[in-house]
Amino acid sequence: MKSALNLRLLAMALAIAGALSANAADTVPADRPWLDAKLGADQRATLALQAMTQQEKLGWVMGWFGNDFADKKRNPAALPLSAGYIAGVPRLGLPALFETDAGLGVASQAGKTPRERTSLPSGLATAATWDRKLAYSGGAMIGAEARASGFNVMLAGGVNLLREPRNGRNFEYAGEDPLLASTMVAQQIKGIQSNHVIATMKHFAVNDQETGRFILDSRIDDASNRMSDLLAFQLVLERAEPGSVMCAYNRLNGSYACENDYLLNQVLKQDWGFKGYVMSDWGAVHSTVAAANNGLDQQSAWEFDKSRYFGNALEEAVANGHVPQARLDNMVFRILRTMFDKGVVDHPVAEGGAIDFAAHALVSRSDAEDGMVLLKNAGNVLPLKAGAKKIVVIGAHADVGVLAGGGSSLVYPVGGSAVTGIAPTTWPGPVVYHPSSPLKAIQARAPGAKVVYLDGVDAAAAARAAADADVVLVFAQQWIGEALDAMSLALPDNQDALIAAVAKANPKTVVVLETSGPVLMPWLEQSAAVLQAWYAGTSGGEAIARVLFGEVNPSGRLPATYPASASQLPRPVLDGDPKDERTRFAVTYHEGAAVGYKWFDLKGLKPLFPFGHGLSYTQFAYSGLAASQKDGKLQLRFKVTNTGAVKGKDVPQLYVAPQGAKWEAPKRLAGWDKVELAPGESREVSVTVDPRLLATYDSGSKSWRVAKGSYKVLLARSAADAGAASINVALEARTFKP
Ligand code: BGC
């Protein structure tokens, strides 16, 4: 009664206001004041909620899968082969939510006629660009395709830290450093949400390996977590305001992430003030009362869970008082608020929008090009010189396409996969190759040369063909995907032996790696050059050739440490048994916040390639490193100069090392910039350091503390670089939240 009266009063007030402002009265029906775009999201959500029946409220908190699953048929209202659907309330003018995966583009669930869309290169490739603008434009592009395809929720925004180089989903994430990963993912989310499409930061939290993901318990102490995995999420939240957060499959310190009071209520909603809604991962809900009261706002695709926990069971739990009505109202409020805030209500989506695939392929190409990391280039074998008479290209189906990673994030290529039938052909397959042929792109750039392709299955034949070539390009690959970790850091299928044989036959061997993440390189000494090309996406073949031939000067930098052997890792052997999804186990993250290069620094280990490493076809010099402090914030500046002969982009990196204070590791990345310079050109760069990167977290007081003392600032080319320049700065003690 009360709410109906309030609503009437408000409607009257709005009608009067509307009479004063002609536009509002014309477009907003008096009985639906929440449709007035001039009101704030909070007010609109409050009004809409007040108008809803209990059944309508319940409808928002439980979703459906967009495909048949086991014996359950797809809800016909969902878009076919989509990730999910949440019914709207047409009576109130509130649209349904149509969900699609994921971070590389509009994915499809496996089926006869998957959507064919543009794929970005992998998340690690985008992270390797260290270029905020590229991450944004990639996000804006895939968000536009989501909108044109009828989706208003994109399950993109994966920012789990690369603690485990064998993790099968590393290619969906953004590397090992919380600052780099959060910066890049935040930009991507901003780009996606610029289309009035809700993005979903995931998988919250410490879902850092796939083996045993449904049962494992990630163990890590609060302070370490806040300075590593949680910090990455926190920074994304602050910078991009994703509308939604997806809680993960795993448990964290004993409780499942989707019913974890610490994670959802305390950290996310209370400490960080998250205003959006928490959706579960597909099959990550285990209860009704615990999940609802501990912070889950929406059960995704109930078909994946053992029960409709947020269906009738939730209705009953609310009726019986196990879940307060106010809690259900808050769940719905959060969803509605997000829909208003992100423009989902005011800018309805429709299927069948036009997509400019040619333009989008170029967006993907720029991302792929800038993400390629030139790891080694002995004797400047690259860029390839004009005039070669014979070029031999070997392996990885480089004659027809570039590899993609598997699982829910897979974007099916326009025109279909360049190669079919490779196992696994079902989940987490199929194995897909984007039909952008490196071979063709190479041939086009070497008109006078004989360009020969061999599949590399016969290593001896490949070596024979390579022997008299001017240059040999060996493509090596590692297919991996969701629900599947790489059991070894070695390249699969005897590719190490193939590369070794070819490099022995011809020292001018260039290795192009199409891998999810770090791999071992026992042949490194024998090869002349190595280019990390990742999963290169829709325009991958073109992008690779442009870098090899110097049309694009490589400027990617590693977003993860490449270990020299698995024995250097915090867990030399992966925890858990990939064949056993029943026996619970724990992964103890004893390295705490010392993830990646921090662990290597702490233990004095020499990696194969350090975090931040990447070569160029030109050289850069640094000068004038100086520091100042303003409003308690450390500002650093310096000059970078292109001292070489060709145009190029550099990524000067700033690391901070405490001289007295004790951190989890000797130093942390504190900032960087990516600058493009013509030969001889210089640029002043200035970086403001987030104070949390100079502090440690104190769990007792829930605050960050900067210790008074001296801190060394290093201007470096990688985490293992002694520093092209360094200065000491004195910081005062400081405590702050959150
Ligand atoms: C994945 C999520 C994905 C969801 C929907 C799950 O298996 O973990 O990342 O968004 O499926 O496809």
mmCIF file of N, CA and C in Angstrom, residues 163-167 208-211 216 485-489 520 563 565-578 585-591 599:
data_model
loop_
_atom_site.group_PDB
_atom_site.id
_atom_site.type_symbol
_atom_site.label_atom_id
_atom_site.label_comp_id
_atom_site.label_asym_id
_atom_site.label_seq_id
_atom_site.Cartn_x
_atom_site.Cartn_y
_atom_site.Cartn_z
ATOM 1 N N ARG A 163 49.216 -16.577 -11.678
ATOM 2 C CA ARG A 163 50.065 -17.184 -10.650
ATOM 3 C C ARG A 163 50.635 -18.483 -11.169
ATOM 4 N N GLU A 164 49.932 -19.055 -12.137
ATOM 5 C CA GLU A 164 50.210 -20.418 -12.584
ATOM 6 C C GLU A 164 50.363 -20.399 -14.102
ATOM 7 N N PRO A 165 51.620 -20.454 -14.593
ATOM 8 C CA PRO A 165 51.800 -20.359 -16.053
ATOM 9 C C PRO A 165 51.136 -21.493 -16.819
ATOM 10 N N ARG A 166 50.737 -22.567 -16.120
ATOM 11 C CA ARG A 166 50.074 -23.668 -16.823
ATOM 12 C C ARG A 166 48.553 -23.502 -16.862
ATOM 13 N N ASN A 167 48.032 -22.470 -16.207
ATOM 14 C CA ASN A 167 46.585 -22.256 -16.170
ATOM 15 C C ASN A 167 46.005 -22.177 -17.579
ATOM 16 N N ASP A 208 42.730 -19.374 -9.919
ATOM 17 C CA ASP A 208 43.980 -19.206 -10.656
ATOM 18 C C ASP A 208 44.515 -20.473 -11.311
ATOM 19 N N GLN A 209 43.749 -21.550 -11.249
ATOM 20 C CA GLN A 209 44.076 -22.727 -12.062
ATOM 21 C C GLN A 209 42.764 -23.411 -12.428
ATOM 22 N N GLU A 210 42.781 -24.203 -13.481
ATOM 23 C CA GLU A 210 41.566 -24.870 -13.943
ATOM 24 C C GLU A 210 41.428 -26.276 -13.343
ATOM 25 N N THR A 211 42.560 -26.932 -13.092
ATOM 26 C CA THR A 211 42.500 -28.275 -12.533
ATOM 27 C C THR A 211 41.739 -28.233 -11.205
ATOM 28 N N LEU A 216 38.307 -27.038 -5.683
ATOM 29 C CA LEU A 216 39.511 -26.662 -4.944
ATOM 30 C C LEU A 216 39.262 -25.495 -3.997
ATOM 31 N N ASP A 485 44.237 -27.403 -17.768
ATOM 32 C CA ASP A 485 45.547 -26.754 -17.635
ATOM 33 C C ASP A 485 46.555 -27.473 -18.514
ATOM 34 N N ALA A 486 47.629 -26.769 -18.858
ATOM 35 C CA ALA A 486 48.740 -27.441 -19.532
ATOM 36 C C ALA A 486 49.449 -28.248 -18.440
ATOM 37 N N MET A 487 49.621 -29.505 -18.677
ATOM 38 C CA MET A 487 50.250 -30.314 -17.631
ATOM 39 C C MET A 487 51.752 -30.091 -17.586
ATOM 40 N N SER A 488 52.268 -29.470 -18.636
ATOM 41 C CA SER A 488 53.703 -29.219 -18.686
ATOM 42 C C SER A 488 53.932 -27.866 -19.347
ATOM 43 N N LEU A 489 55.074 -27.268 -19.042
ATOM 44 C CA LEU A 489 55.423 -26.000 -19.679
ATOM 45 C C LEU A 489 56.090 -26.218 -21.039
ATOM 46 N N LEU A 520 58.596 -23.411 -22.144
ATOM 47 C CA LEU A 520 60.055 -23.599 -22.081
ATOM 48 C C LEU A 520 60.620 -23.607 -23.504
ATOM 49 N N PRO A 563 59.501 -18.822 -16.945
ATOM 50 C CA PRO A 563 60.470 -19.542 -16.111
ATOM 51 C C PRO A 563 61.457 -20.340 -16.958
ATOM 52 N N SER A 565 62.586 -23.181 -15.815
ATOM 53 C CA SER A 565 62.127 -24.559 -15.592
ATOM 54 C C SER A 565 60.985 -24.521 -14.584
ATOM 55 N N ALA A 566 60.197 -25.594 -14.570
ATOM 56 C CA ALA A 566 59.057 -25.642 -13.638
ATOM 57 C C ALA A 566 59.532 -25.627 -12.193
ATOM 58 N N SER A 567 60.769 -26.074 -11.963
ATOM 59 C CA SER A 567 61.273 -26.128 -10.584
ATOM 60 C C SER A 567 61.422 -24.731 -9.982
ATOM 61 N N GLN A 568 61.406 -23.702 -10.812
ATOM 62 C CA GLN A 568 61.511 -22.335 -10.282
ATOM 63 C C GLN A 568 60.178 -21.815 -9.738
ATOM 64 N N LEU A 569 59.095 -22.502 -10.064
ATOM 65 C CA LEU A 569 57.765 -21.984 -9.710
ATOM 66 C C LEU A 569 57.435 -22.242 -8.243
ATOM 67 N N PRO A 570 56.541 -21.449 -7.673
ATOM 68 C CA PRO A 570 56.108 -21.715 -6.296
ATOM 69 C C PRO A 570 55.518 -23.126 -6.157
ATOM 70 N N ARG A 571 54.898 -23.638 -7.220
ATOM 71 C CA ARG A 571 54.382 -25.013 -7.231
ATOM 72 C C ARG A 571 54.968 -25.723 -8.449
ATOM 73 N N PRO A 572 56.105 -26.396 -8.261
ATOM 74 C CA PRO A 572 56.726 -27.062 -9.426
ATOM 75 C C PRO A 572 55.773 -28.038 -10.093
ATOM 76 N N VAL A 573 54.887 -28.646 -9.293
ATOM 77 C CA VAL A 573 53.885 -29.545 -9.859
ATOM 78 C C VAL A 573 52.519 -28.956 -9.528
ATOM 79 N N LEU A 574 51.637 -28.963 -10.502
ATOM 80 C CA LEU A 574 50.273 -28.450 -10.284
ATOM 81 C C LEU A 574 49.567 -29.259 -9.211
ATOM 82 N N ASP A 575 48.823 -28.579 -8.353
ATOM 83 C CA ASP A 575 48.012 -29.287 -7.363
ATOM 84 C C ASP A 575 46.778 -29.877 -8.032
ATOM 85 N N GLY A 576 46.302 -30.999 -7.481
ATOM 86 C CA GLY A 576 45.050 -31.587 -7.948
ATOM 87 C C GLY A 576 45.260 -32.610 -9.035
ATOM 88 N N ASP A 577 44.177 -33.359 -9.291
ATOM 89 C CA ASP A 577 44.219 -34.415 -10.293
ATOM 90 C C ASP A 577 43.205 -34.059 -11.373
ATOM 91 N N PRO A 578 43.671 -33.828 -12.606
ATOM 92 C CA PRO A 578 42.751 -33.389 -13.653
ATOM 93 C C PRO A 578 41.621 -34.385 -13.923
ATOM 94 N N PHE A 585 40.461 -30.627 -2.570
ATOM 95 C CA PHE A 585 41.853 -30.377 -2.196
ATOM 96 C C PHE A 585 42.063 -28.877 -2.079
ATOM 97 N N ALA A 586 43.177 -28.522 -1.477
ATOM 98 C CA ALA A 586 43.486 -27.107 -1.304
ATOM 99 C C ALA A 586 44.715 -26.742 -2.121
ATOM 100 N N VAL A 587 44.729 -25.516 -2.611
ATOM 101 C CA VAL A 587 45.961 -24.972 -3.184
ATOM 102 C C VAL A 587 46.383 -23.853 -2.239
ATOM 103 N N THR A 588 47.530 -24.043 -1.611
ATOM 104 C CA THR A 588 47.983 -23.034 -0.663
ATOM 105 C C THR A 588 48.920 -22.076 -1.385
ATOM 106 N N TYR A 589 48.477 -20.836 -1.488
ATOM 107 C CA TYR A 589 49.302 -19.847 -2.201
ATOM 108 C C TYR A 589 50.331 -19.263 -1.234
ATOM 109 N N HIS A 590 51.313 -20.113 -0.921
ATOM 110 C CA HIS A 590 52.327 -19.758 0.084
ATOM 111 C C HIS A 590 53.186 -18.592 -0.369
ATOM 112 N N GLU A 591 53.224 -18.337 -1.677
ATOM 113 C CA GLU A 591 54.008 -17.197 -2.155
ATOM 114 C C GLU A 591 53.305 -15.878 -1.834
ATOM 115 N N TRP A 599 58.188 -13.151 -7.078
ATOM 116 C CA TRP A 599 58.686 -14.430 -6.568
ATOM 117 C C TRP A 599 60.117 -14.667 -7.059
#
